[in-house]
Amino acid sequence: MTPADPLTHQETTAKSVVPLFASLMVTMLLASLNQTVLSTALPTVVGELHGIDHMTWVITGYILASTIVMPIYGRISDLLGRRPVLVTAISLFVAGSVIGAEAANIEWLIVGRVIQGAGGGGLMILSQAAIADVVPARDRGKYMGLMGAVFAVASVAGPLLGGWFTEGPGWRWAFWINVPLGAVAILATIAFLRLPRTRHAERPRIDYLGGALIAVATTAVVLVCTWGGGTYAWRSPQIIGLIIAAIGSSFLFAVVESKATHPLIPLPLFKKRDFTLSTVAALLFGVAMFGAIGYLPTYLQMSSGVNATEAGLLMIPMMGGLLGASVVCGRLVSQTGRYKRYPTMGAVVMGVGLLLISTLHIDSPVWLVCGYMAILGIGIGMGMQILILIVQNAFPAAIVGTATAATNYFRQVGASVGSAVVGSVFASRLVGLLTERLPDTSGTTDTNALTPAAVRDLPDALRLPILEAYNEALLPIFLFMVPLAVIAVAALAFIRETPLATTIERDDIEDLLEEQHADTAPNTRHAARPSH
């Protein structure tokens, strides 16, 4: 493999950054809306489909599928190019949306969400990697901040759209809307995503065995978190078997990756301290972010008596904090070149937000709930995109897609585990509390089909115990996530702040893979490798 023509790269940087970034923003919007549009619609969806006991899988199914394919997308796009891989990802995403829109039961809805995830796993990481292909790390902060802002805007627009669809034309339009957006994203990708080509001396070999093993390991981990202590006892043969499968497949994956010609996640990545510590922090941020975003709108609808649209509006403070922090921190990083302080402070603020949310109760005023969520959003916004920048700064452009995908993979593992644990514990506690507090309603109130609208119409003798059950089932879980923020602060404290690169390195990817067989001196990349 030979490096890309530097002249071609310079021309791409000078002439195509603005339209390229616009096309990537469309793709980011597609992915971001999908992660949040169901949040306010979810209680009604599972109620209508009589699947409240499967509510966790509507969220976790998407996250699990997208997590599994992330390293595959990152590696293949490094080897074959971003554009064809991104078009494929968008097409899969749209196909899953159609299946979800036509779902007649909760099982088909989950199938649609899984297929969506198989496409959605490539949307964000390929967008982030494409920007790294054309914008030097020193200037990339403002772009990454804007990408974080797209997520924040979509996180507000998504719940609002989900609420509007639920109250108006129907929740199925939360899926149908992806069809025109997907068409626009595909056209924009074809028209504007023109990046430097990497030439290969021979046809790249895809690491299929590594992909299969990482799929088994990820699925086993998420199933343990989803089923453990609820569907199956922790000491049951099913859970013990899944734990063994997770450990065994993870070990085999490491062995396979150490020998593969083009591994999905090259093991030398972990020799870079900044990559490893940033990835750990990203995983912990993922647990908090998706645990909160996935279930707070449901809590707001039940506890505050608001409809789906109003619940979406109540999420604005959290996403406004995320948006503002992401944009401001991104610009400050580009201006100063300093980046370590922002995710570190963000982890602290995130921990404070989680602690405050855990203290809420059903009588808490709405302004207080919104204020606490805003604090959580600010903390997440300060760290989410900067952690990706730190990782990308540690590697040349030839492997930036793989490194970006690896970090996003572990963050999504955190999201999967976080959503699964929060959802599993929440559902288990909720069913137990409802059974305990509504012992005489068997045959008159189907707790598996409770929707916010149905709860609002109940007499106080039934409604108040249900609201208290939702409060006691969910909010204490946020207190147990506070130590995760403390661990994130500790990990980030050991990051070595190195100068952000002012040029884009397109070195031969084999340079990194050779490190599997020989150690290299740390922090010599910029000095030892010429930049174009």
Short mmCIF file of C-alpha atoms in Angstrom, two decimals:
data_model
loop_
_atom_site.label_atom_id
_atom_site.label_comp_id
_atom_site.label_asym_id
_atom_site.label_seq_id
_atom_site.Cartn_x
_atom_site.Cartn_y
_atom_site.Cartn_z
CA MET A 1 0.00 0.00 0.00
CA THR A 2 1.24 3.47 -0.85
CA PRO A 3 0.28 6.80 0.63
CA ALA A 4 -2.34 8.93 -1.06
CA ASP A 5 -1.20 11.70 -3.40
CA PRO A 6 -0.53 14.73 -1.17
CA LEU A 7 -1.64 17.14 -3.89
CA THR A 8 -5.02 15.43 -4.13
CA HIS A 9 -5.37 15.71 -0.38
CA GLN A 10 -4.52 19.43 -0.36
CA GLU A 11 -7.03 20.13 -3.11
CA THR A 12 -9.70 18.23 -1.20
CA THR A 13 -8.97 20.22 1.94
CA ALA A 14 -9.08 23.57 0.19
CA LYS A 15 -12.10 23.06 -2.03
CA SER A 16 -14.35 20.49 -0.43
CA VAL A 17 -14.44 20.89 3.36
CA VAL A 18 -17.63 22.97 3.46
CA PRO A 19 -19.81 20.79 1.17
CA LEU A 20 -18.24 17.66 2.64
CA PHE A 21 -19.04 18.80 6.17
CA ALA A 22 -22.60 19.68 5.12
CA SER A 23 -23.13 16.17 3.74
CA LEU A 24 -21.72 14.63 6.91
CA MET A 25 -24.01 16.79 9.03
CA VAL A 26 -27.00 15.31 7.17
CA THR A 27 -25.70 11.82 7.97
CA MET A 28 -25.10 12.74 11.60
CA LEU A 29 -28.64 14.16 11.81
CA LEU A 30 -30.05 10.89 10.48
CA ALA A 31 -28.19 8.84 13.09
CA SER A 32 -28.83 11.24 15.96
CA LEU A 33 -32.56 11.61 15.35
CA ASN A 34 -32.97 7.85 15.36
CA GLN A 35 -31.39 7.51 18.80
CA THR A 36 -33.88 9.90 20.38
CA VAL A 37 -37.08 10.01 18.32
CA LEU A 38 -38.50 6.93 20.07
CA SER A 39 -37.73 8.14 23.59
CA THR A 40 -41.04 9.96 24.06
CA ALA A 41 -43.01 7.59 21.82
CA LEU A 42 -41.73 4.45 23.54
CA PRO A 43 -44.30 4.19 26.37
CA THR A 44 -47.16 4.44 23.86
CA VAL A 45 -45.47 2.09 21.37
CA VAL A 46 -44.91 -0.74 23.84
CA GLY A 47 -48.33 -0.16 25.35
CA GLU A 48 -50.10 -0.48 21.99
CA LEU A 49 -48.05 -3.52 21.03
CA HIS A 50 -48.52 -5.03 24.53
CA GLY A 51 -44.79 -5.35 25.03
CA ILE A 52 -43.79 -3.36 28.12
CA ASP A 53 -41.78 -6.38 29.28
CA HIS A 54 -39.77 -6.10 26.04
CA MET A 55 -39.32 -2.32 26.28
CA THR A 56 -35.61 -2.66 27.00
CA TRP A 57 -34.98 -4.44 23.69
CA VAL A 58 -36.47 -1.66 21.59
CA ILE A 59 -33.56 0.52 22.74
CA THR A 60 -30.92 -2.11 23.49
CA GLY A 61 -31.50 -4.00 20.21
CA TYR A 62 -30.46 -0.98 18.17
CA ILE A 63 -27.48 -0.14 20.36
CA LEU A 64 -26.27 -3.75 20.40
CA ALA A 65 -26.41 -4.12 16.61
CA SER A 66 -24.72 -0.77 15.99
CA THR A 67 -22.01 -1.61 18.51
CA ILE A 68 -21.14 -4.93 16.90
CA VAL A 69 -20.66 -3.45 13.42
CA MET A 70 -18.70 -0.33 14.43
CA PRO A 71 -15.20 -1.86 14.24
CA ILE A 72 -16.14 -3.52 10.96
CA TYR A 73 -17.21 -0.23 9.39
CA GLY A 74 -14.12 1.58 10.63
CA ARG A 75 -11.69 -1.05 9.38
CA ILE A 76 -13.36 -1.63 6.01
CA SER A 77 -13.58 2.11 5.35
CA ASP A 78 -9.84 2.46 6.03
CA LEU A 79 -9.19 -0.32 3.53
CA LEU A 80 -11.81 0.35 0.82
CA GLY A 81 -12.74 4.03 1.22
CA ARG A 82 -15.41 5.92 3.15
CA ARG A 83 -18.03 6.64 0.46
CA PRO A 84 -19.19 3.13 -0.61
CA VAL A 85 -19.21 1.95 2.99
CA LEU A 86 -21.25 4.96 4.14
CA VAL A 87 -23.80 4.53 1.34
CA THR A 88 -24.20 0.88 2.36
CA ALA A 89 -24.70 1.86 6.00
CA ILE A 90 -27.39 4.43 5.15
CA SER A 91 -29.21 1.93 2.92
CA LEU A 92 -29.33 -0.67 5.69
CA PHE A 93 -30.57 1.94 8.11
CA VAL A 94 -33.45 2.93 5.81
CA ALA A 95 -34.40 -0.74 5.25
CA GLY A 96 -34.64 -1.25 9.02
CA SER A 97 -36.78 1.87 9.31
CA VAL A 98 -39.30 0.49 6.81
CA ILE A 99 -39.55 -2.78 8.76
CA GLY A 100 -40.06 -0.86 12.02
CA ALA A 101 -42.76 1.30 10.45
CA GLU A 102 -44.67 -1.78 9.29
CA ALA A 103 -44.21 -3.78 12.51
CA ALA A 104 -47.40 -5.54 13.63
CA ASN A 105 -46.01 -6.67 16.98
CA ILE A 106 -43.16 -5.95 19.37
CA GLU A 107 -41.01 -8.72 17.91
CA TRP A 108 -41.01 -7.24 14.40
CA LEU A 109 -40.36 -3.80 15.86
CA ILE A 110 -37.24 -5.15 17.54
CA VAL A 111 -36.16 -6.82 14.27
CA GLY A 112 -36.48 -3.46 12.50
CA ARG A 113 -34.46 -1.76 15.22
CA VAL A 114 -31.68 -4.37 14.92
CA ILE A 115 -31.43 -3.83 11.15
CA GLN A 116 -31.44 -0.07 11.74
CA GLY A 117 -28.55 -0.58 14.13
CA ALA A 118 -26.63 -2.63 11.57
CA GLY A 119 -26.65 0.46 9.36
CA GLY A 120 -26.60 3.13 12.03
CA GLY A 121 -23.38 1.79 13.53
CA GLY A 122 -21.48 3.23 10.58
CA LEU A 123 -23.11 6.64 10.31
CA MET A 124 -21.42 8.54 13.13
CA ILE A 125 -18.00 6.92 13.04
CA LEU A 126 -17.66 7.28 9.28
CA SER A 127 -18.64 10.95 9.54
CA GLN A 128 -16.06 11.53 12.27
CA ALA A 129 -13.38 9.64 10.32
CA ALA A 130 -14.12 11.55 7.10
CA ILE A 131 -13.56 14.90 8.84
CA ALA A 132 -10.26 13.56 10.21
CA ASP A 133 -9.26 12.74 6.62
CA VAL A 134 -9.33 16.39 5.55
CA VAL A 135 -9.04 18.60 8.67
CA PRO A 136 -5.87 18.68 10.87
CA ALA A 137 -6.39 17.89 14.56
CA ARG A 138 -5.61 21.46 15.64
CA ASP A 139 -8.53 22.79 13.55
CA ARG A 140 -10.78 19.78 14.08
CA GLY A 141 -12.09 20.81 17.50
CA LYS A 142 -14.64 23.27 16.13
CA TYR A 143 -15.92 20.69 13.64
CA MET A 144 -16.20 18.02 16.30
CA GLY A 145 -17.99 20.52 18.50
CA LEU A 146 -20.52 21.16 15.75
CA MET A 147 -21.02 17.43 15.32
CA GLY A 148 -21.75 17.23 19.02
CA ALA A 149 -24.17 20.11 18.53
CA VAL A 150 -25.99 18.14 15.82
CA PHE A 151 -26.47 15.32 18.30
CA ALA A 152 -27.77 17.78 20.90
CA VAL A 153 -30.17 19.44 18.46
CA ALA A 154 -31.40 16.06 17.27
CA SER A 155 -31.79 14.98 20.88
CA VAL A 156 -34.24 17.84 21.35
CA ALA A 157 -35.89 17.58 17.94
CA GLY A 158 -36.11 13.79 18.21
CA PRO A 159 -38.26 13.65 21.36
CA LEU A 160 -40.37 16.53 20.04
CA LEU A 161 -40.93 14.77 16.72
CA GLY A 162 -41.59 11.52 18.54
CA GLY A 163 -44.13 13.24 20.75
CA TRP A 164 -45.75 15.04 17.82
CA PHE A 165 -45.98 11.82 15.83
CA THR A 166 -47.46 9.99 18.82
CA GLU A 167 -50.07 12.65 19.45
CA GLY A 168 -50.75 13.25 15.73
CA PRO A 169 -50.26 10.99 12.71
CA GLY A 170 -48.99 8.06 14.78
CA TRP A 171 -45.71 6.75 16.18
CA ARG A 172 -44.95 4.78 12.99
CA TRP A 173 -43.96 8.05 11.34
CA ALA A 174 -40.96 8.08 13.68
CA PHE A 175 -39.68 5.38 11.31
CA TRP A 176 -41.08 6.65 8.02
CA ILE A 177 -39.31 10.00 8.43
CA ASN A 178 -35.98 8.19 7.97
CA VAL A 179 -36.80 7.29 4.36
CA PRO A 180 -36.62 10.82 2.88
CA LEU A 181 -33.77 11.78 5.23
CA GLY A 182 -31.88 8.67 4.16
CA ALA A 183 -32.37 9.50 0.48
CA VAL A 184 -30.99 13.01 1.05
CA ALA A 185 -28.03 11.57 3.00
CA ILE A 186 -27.19 9.10 0.20
CA LEU A 187 -27.35 11.80 -2.49
CA ALA A 188 -25.21 14.17 -0.41
CA THR A 189 -22.66 11.43 0.27
CA ILE A 190 -22.35 10.55 -3.42
CA ALA A 191 -22.08 14.21 -4.44
CA PHE A 192 -19.69 15.58 -1.83
CA LEU A 193 -17.80 12.78 -0.07
CA ARG A 194 -14.68 12.83 -2.25
CA LEU A 195 -11.67 11.90 -0.14
CA PRO A 196 -8.05 11.02 -0.93
CA ARG A 197 -7.78 7.43 -2.13
CA THR A 198 -5.47 4.94 -0.47
CA ARG A 199 -3.91 2.50 -2.90
CA HIS A 200 -3.20 -1.11 -1.99
CA ALA A 201 -0.47 -3.33 -3.36
CA GLU A 202 -2.84 -6.27 -3.01
CA ARG A 203 -6.53 -6.77 -2.32
CA PRO A 204 -7.24 -6.21 1.39
CA ARG A 205 -8.42 -9.22 3.35
CA ILE A 206 -11.35 -8.65 5.66
CA ASP A 207 -11.06 -10.06 9.19
CA TYR A 208 -14.29 -12.11 9.13
CA LEU A 209 -13.28 -14.34 12.05
CA GLY A 210 -12.53 -11.33 14.21
CA GLY A 211 -15.90 -9.84 13.27
CA ALA A 212 -17.72 -13.03 14.27
CA LEU A 213 -15.91 -13.26 17.60
CA ILE A 214 -16.52 -9.63 18.53
CA ALA A 215 -20.21 -10.12 17.70
CA VAL A 216 -20.41 -13.12 20.03
CA ALA A 217 -18.55 -11.33 22.84
CA THR A 218 -20.62 -8.14 22.61
CA THR A 219 -23.93 -9.99 22.44
CA ALA A 220 -23.03 -12.16 25.42
CA VAL A 221 -22.05 -9.15 27.54
CA VAL A 222 -25.29 -7.29 26.77
CA LEU A 223 -27.44 -10.39 27.36
CA VAL A 224 -25.82 -10.93 30.75
CA CYS A 225 -26.66 -7.34 31.72
CA THR A 226 -30.18 -7.57 30.29
CA TRP A 227 -31.24 -10.96 31.62
CA GLY A 228 -29.15 -11.25 34.80
CA GLY A 229 -31.17 -10.97 37.99
CA GLY A 230 -34.43 -10.54 36.07
CA THR A 231 -35.29 -13.04 33.36
CA TYR A 232 -32.73 -15.46 34.81
CA ALA A 233 -31.05 -15.66 38.20
CA TRP A 234 -27.41 -14.62 38.30
CA ARG A 235 -26.38 -18.19 39.17
CA SER A 236 -28.57 -19.78 36.50
CA PRO A 237 -26.96 -21.93 33.77
CA GLN A 238 -28.01 -19.39 31.16
CA ILE A 239 -26.20 -16.45 32.77
CA ILE A 240 -23.14 -18.49 33.71
CA GLY A 241 -22.99 -19.82 30.14
CA LEU A 242 -23.19 -16.30 28.71
CA ILE A 243 -20.41 -15.11 31.02
CA ILE A 244 -18.21 -17.99 29.89
CA ALA A 245 -19.05 -17.22 26.26
CA ALA A 246 -18.16 -13.54 26.74
CA ILE A 247 -14.81 -14.30 28.35
CA GLY A 248 -13.91 -17.08 25.93
CA SER A 249 -14.82 -15.17 22.76
CA SER A 250 -13.00 -12.06 24.02
CA PHE A 251 -9.84 -14.10 24.59
CA LEU A 252 -10.11 -15.74 21.16
CA PHE A 253 -10.71 -12.33 19.59
CA ALA A 254 -7.46 -11.00 21.08
CA VAL A 255 -5.58 -14.06 19.76
CA VAL A 256 -7.06 -13.70 16.28
CA GLU A 257 -6.36 -9.97 16.15
CA SER A 258 -2.72 -10.52 17.09
CA LYS A 259 -2.27 -12.74 14.03
CA ALA A 260 -4.61 -11.18 11.45
CA THR A 261 -3.12 -9.36 8.46
CA HIS A 262 -5.77 -6.61 8.66
CA PRO A 263 -7.30 -6.90 12.16
CA LEU A 264 -10.54 -5.11 13.01
CA ILE A 265 -9.01 -3.63 16.16
CA PRO A 266 -5.18 -3.75 15.94
CA LEU A 267 -3.80 -4.51 19.39
CA PRO A 268 -1.02 -1.86 19.08
CA LEU A 269 -3.77 0.76 19.47
CA PHE A 270 -3.78 -0.06 23.18
CA LYS A 271 -0.06 0.74 23.48
CA LYS A 272 -1.01 4.39 23.12
CA ARG A 273 -1.83 5.64 26.60
CA ASP A 274 -4.08 8.43 25.32
CA PHE A 275 -6.12 5.96 23.24
CA THR A 276 -6.62 3.52 26.12
CA LEU A 277 -7.51 6.12 28.76
CA SER A 278 -9.78 8.09 26.42
CA THR A 279 -11.55 4.89 25.44
CA VAL A 280 -12.15 3.97 29.08
CA ALA A 281 -13.56 7.44 29.74
CA ALA A 282 -15.72 7.28 26.58
CA LEU A 283 -17.19 3.97 27.76
CA LEU A 284 -18.13 5.53 31.12
CA PHE A 285 -19.63 8.60 29.43
CA GLY A 286 -21.67 6.24 27.25
CA VAL A 287 -23.18 4.49 30.27
CA ALA A 288 -24.38 7.78 31.77
CA MET A 289 -25.55 9.36 28.51
CA PHE A 290 -27.65 6.52 27.15
CA GLY A 291 -28.90 5.45 30.54
CA ALA A 292 -30.31 8.95 31.01
CA ILE A 293 -31.52 9.72 27.49
CA GLY A 294 -33.18 6.34 27.08
CA TYR A 295 -35.39 6.44 30.16
CA LEU A 296 -35.76 10.01 31.47
CA PRO A 297 -38.47 10.93 28.90
CA THR A 298 -40.52 7.90 30.02
CA TYR A 299 -40.10 8.98 33.64
CA LEU A 300 -41.12 12.56 32.82
CA GLN A 301 -44.33 11.44 31.13
CA MET A 302 -45.33 9.25 34.03
CA SER A 303 -44.23 11.37 36.97
CA SER A 304 -45.20 14.83 35.68
CA GLY A 305 -48.36 13.83 33.84
CA VAL A 306 -47.20 15.48 30.63
CA ASN A 307 -47.85 14.17 27.15
CA ALA A 308 -45.15 12.92 24.79
CA THR A 309 -44.59 16.31 23.14
CA GLU A 310 -44.25 18.09 26.47
CA ALA A 311 -41.79 15.45 27.66
CA GLY A 312 -39.69 16.24 24.61
CA LEU A 313 -39.74 19.93 25.49
CA LEU A 314 -38.62 19.12 29.03
CA MET A 315 -35.49 17.48 27.59
CA ILE A 316 -34.39 20.82 26.05
CA PRO A 317 -32.36 21.96 29.11
CA MET A 318 -30.29 18.79 29.08
CA MET A 319 -29.62 18.94 25.36
CA GLY A 320 -29.10 22.70 25.46
CA GLY A 321 -26.38 22.15 28.02
CA LEU A 322 -24.84 19.43 25.88
CA LEU A 323 -24.98 21.61 22.76
CA GLY A 324 -23.47 24.70 24.37
CA ALA A 325 -20.71 22.80 26.14
CA SER A 326 -19.79 20.84 23.00
CA VAL A 327 -19.56 23.91 20.74
CA VAL A 328 -17.74 26.12 23.25
CA CYS A 329 -15.21 23.45 24.26
CA GLY A 330 -14.59 22.55 20.61
CA ARG A 331 -13.79 26.16 19.73
CA LEU A 332 -11.59 26.60 22.79
CA VAL A 333 -9.60 23.51 21.85
CA SER A 334 -9.05 24.84 18.30
CA GLN A 335 -8.00 28.26 19.64
CA THR A 336 -5.69 27.12 22.42
CA GLY A 337 -4.62 23.60 21.49
CA ARG A 338 -5.37 22.51 25.07
CA TYR A 339 -7.86 19.71 25.47
CA LYS A 340 -7.27 17.58 28.59
CA ARG A 341 -9.08 19.89 31.00
CA TYR A 342 -12.45 19.79 29.26
CA PRO A 343 -13.37 16.07 29.44
CA THR A 344 -11.90 15.94 32.96
CA MET A 345 -14.12 18.77 34.16
CA GLY A 346 -16.98 17.26 32.17
CA ALA A 347 -16.73 13.98 34.08
CA VAL A 348 -16.94 15.90 37.36
CA VAL A 349 -20.00 17.86 36.23
CA MET A 350 -21.60 14.67 34.89
CA GLY A 351 -21.18 13.00 38.29
CA VAL A 352 -22.80 15.95 40.03
CA GLY A 353 -25.72 15.82 37.59
CA LEU A 354 -26.26 12.09 38.16
CA LEU A 355 -26.20 12.62 41.93
CA LEU A 356 -28.73 15.46 41.78
CA ILE A 357 -31.14 13.55 39.52
CA SER A 358 -31.14 10.64 41.96
CA THR A 359 -32.57 12.93 44.66
CA LEU A 360 -35.74 13.85 42.73
CA HIS A 361 -39.20 12.66 43.76
CA ILE A 362 -42.71 12.87 42.32
CA ASP A 363 -43.36 16.21 44.02
CA SER A 364 -40.18 17.87 42.68
CA PRO A 365 -40.96 21.02 40.66
CA VAL A 366 -40.41 20.81 36.92
CA TRP A 367 -37.84 23.62 36.93
CA LEU A 368 -35.68 21.66 39.36
CA VAL A 369 -35.85 18.52 37.22
CA CYS A 370 -34.86 20.54 34.15
CA GLY A 371 -32.00 22.22 36.03
CA TYR A 372 -30.50 18.92 37.12
CA MET A 373 -30.78 17.52 33.60
CA ALA A 374 -29.03 20.63 32.24
CA ILE A 375 -26.09 19.98 34.57
CA LEU A 376 -25.85 16.41 33.32
CA GLY A 377 -25.97 17.62 29.71
CA ILE A 378 -23.16 20.13 30.26
CA GLY A 379 -20.93 17.43 31.70
CA ILE A 380 -21.54 15.05 28.79
CA GLY A 381 -21.07 17.83 26.22
CA MET A 382 -17.68 18.81 27.64
CA GLY A 383 -16.26 15.35 27.08
CA MET A 384 -18.12 13.47 24.37
CA GLN A 385 -16.49 14.83 21.18
CA ILE A 386 -13.15 15.91 22.70
CA LEU A 387 -12.40 12.30 23.60
CA ILE A 388 -12.70 11.35 19.91
CA LEU A 389 -10.31 14.18 19.01
CA ILE A 390 -7.73 12.94 21.53
CA VAL A 391 -7.84 9.47 19.97
CA GLN A 392 -7.57 10.76 16.40
CA ASN A 393 -4.59 12.94 17.32
CA ALA A 394 -2.67 9.85 18.41
CA PHE A 395 -2.71 8.13 15.00
CA PRO A 396 -2.03 8.85 11.31
CA ALA A 397 -4.94 9.25 8.89
CA ALA A 398 -4.36 5.80 7.36
CA ILE A 399 -5.78 4.19 10.50
CA VAL A 400 -7.94 7.00 11.88
CA GLY A 401 -11.15 5.20 10.87
CA THR A 402 -10.09 2.09 12.76
CA ALA A 403 -9.08 4.07 15.86
CA THR A 404 -12.27 6.17 15.79
CA ALA A 405 -14.40 3.06 15.38
CA ALA A 406 -12.59 1.27 18.22
CA THR A 407 -13.23 4.11 20.67
CA ASN A 408 -16.84 4.43 19.55
CA TYR A 409 -17.22 0.68 19.88
CA PHE A 410 -16.19 0.68 23.51
CA ARG A 411 -18.33 3.76 24.18
CA GLN A 412 -21.27 1.93 22.65
CA VAL A 413 -20.47 -1.12 24.76
CA GLY A 414 -20.87 1.23 27.69
CA ALA A 415 -24.11 2.49 26.17
CA SER A 416 -25.35 -1.06 25.62
CA VAL A 417 -24.43 -2.13 29.12
CA GLY A 418 -25.79 1.11 30.58
CA SER A 419 -29.10 0.88 28.73
CA ALA A 420 -29.39 -2.83 29.42
CA VAL A 421 -28.61 -2.53 33.13
CA VAL A 422 -30.76 0.57 33.65
CA GLY A 423 -33.61 -0.93 31.61
CA SER A 424 -33.38 -4.36 33.21
CA VAL A 425 -33.17 -3.07 36.78
CA PHE A 426 -35.84 -0.44 36.08
CA ALA A 427 -38.28 -2.95 34.53
CA SER A 428 -37.65 -5.54 37.24
CA ARG A 429 -38.06 -3.04 40.07
CA LEU A 430 -41.10 -1.49 38.40
CA VAL A 431 -42.92 -4.80 37.96
CA GLY A 432 -42.15 -5.74 41.56
CA LEU A 433 -43.32 -2.39 42.94
CA LEU A 434 -46.50 -2.40 40.86
CA THR A 435 -47.30 -5.94 41.94
CA GLU A 436 -46.68 -5.00 45.56
CA ARG A 437 -48.69 -1.77 45.50
CA LEU A 438 -51.52 -2.82 43.20
CA PRO A 439 -52.35 -6.26 44.57
CA ASP A 440 -56.08 -6.04 43.93
CA THR A 441 -55.97 -4.85 40.31
CA SER A 442 -55.38 -8.23 38.70
CA GLY A 443 -57.84 -8.55 35.87
CA THR A 444 -58.78 -4.84 35.88
CA THR A 445 -55.47 -3.10 35.20
CA ASP A 446 -52.98 -4.67 32.79
CA THR A 447 -49.63 -3.40 34.11
CA ASN A 448 -47.96 -4.68 30.94
CA ALA A 449 -49.97 -2.24 28.81
CA LEU A 450 -49.79 0.93 30.92
CA THR A 451 -49.35 4.05 28.81
CA PRO A 452 -48.91 7.62 30.14
CA ALA A 453 -52.38 8.54 28.82
CA ALA A 454 -53.96 5.55 30.56
CA VAL A 455 -52.23 6.39 33.85
CA ARG A 456 -53.42 10.03 33.71
CA ASP A 457 -57.02 8.84 33.50
CA LEU A 458 -56.79 6.56 36.54
CA PRO A 459 -58.21 7.59 39.94
CA ASP A 460 -55.66 8.83 42.46
CA ALA A 461 -55.89 5.58 44.44
CA LEU A 462 -54.30 3.81 41.47
CA ARG A 463 -52.41 6.64 39.79
CA LEU A 464 -50.29 7.78 42.77
CA PRO A 465 -48.93 4.31 43.62
CA ILE A 466 -47.96 3.89 39.95
CA LEU A 467 -46.15 7.24 39.90
CA GLU A 468 -44.33 6.41 43.13
CA ALA A 469 -43.36 3.03 41.69
CA TYR A 470 -41.86 4.68 38.57
CA ASN A 471 -39.92 7.14 40.74
CA GLU A 472 -38.57 4.51 43.12
CA ALA A 473 -37.81 2.08 40.30
CA LEU A 474 -35.70 4.45 38.17
CA LEU A 475 -34.09 7.37 39.97
CA PRO A 476 -32.01 5.50 42.60
CA ILE A 477 -30.21 3.81 39.68
CA PHE A 478 -28.59 7.16 38.79
CA LEU A 479 -26.97 7.29 42.23
CA PHE A 480 -25.17 4.02 41.50
CA MET A 481 -23.74 5.55 38.30
CA VAL A 482 -21.94 8.36 40.18
CA PRO A 483 -18.82 6.21 40.86
CA LEU A 484 -18.47 5.76 37.10
CA ALA A 485 -17.89 9.50 36.77
CA VAL A 486 -15.23 9.30 39.50
CA ILE A 487 -13.44 6.53 37.60
CA ALA A 488 -13.59 8.63 34.41
CA VAL A 489 -11.90 11.55 36.20
CA ALA A 490 -9.16 9.24 37.45
CA ALA A 491 -8.54 7.83 33.96
CA LEU A 492 -8.44 11.25 32.31
CA ALA A 493 -5.97 12.56 34.89
CA PHE A 494 -3.27 10.31 33.38
CA ILE A 495 -3.70 11.47 29.77
CA ARG A 496 -0.55 13.13 28.40
CA GLU A 497 -1.51 16.35 26.66
CA THR A 498 0.55 16.43 23.44
CA PRO A 499 0.41 19.16 20.78
CA LEU A 500 -2.47 18.78 18.35
CA ALA A 501 -1.21 17.94 14.86
CA THR A 502 -1.30 20.82 12.35
CA THR A 503 -0.90 18.51 9.33
CA ILE A 504 -2.54 15.27 8.28
CA GLU A 505 -0.34 12.19 8.23
CA ARG A 506 -1.19 9.50 5.69
CA ASP A 507 1.51 7.00 6.59
CA ASP A 508 1.48 3.36 5.55
CA ILE A 509 -0.83 1.45 7.87
CA GLU A 510 1.66 -1.39 8.05
CA ASP A 511 3.86 0.84 10.24
CA LEU A 512 1.35 0.45 13.03
CA LEU A 513 0.73 -3.23 12.50
CA GLU A 514 4.46 -3.94 12.73
CA GLU A 515 4.24 -2.78 16.34
CA GLN A 516 2.50 -6.07 17.13
CA HIS A 517 5.92 -7.66 16.81
CA ALA A 518 8.25 -4.91 18.00
CA ASP A 519 7.96 -2.13 20.56
CA THR A 520 8.39 1.46 19.42
CA ALA A 521 9.42 4.50 21.40
CA PRO A 522 6.44 6.51 22.73
CA ASN A 523 5.59 9.99 21.48
CA THR A 524 7.95 9.82 18.49
CA ARG A 525 5.30 9.67 15.81
CA HIS A 526 5.46 13.31 14.83
CA ALA A 527 9.22 13.37 14.73
CA ALA A 528 9.78 10.03 13.02
CA ARG A 529 7.13 10.18 10.31
CA PRO A 530 7.06 12.85 7.63
CA SER A 531 3.83 14.78 7.15
CA HIS A 532 2.34 15.72 3.83
#
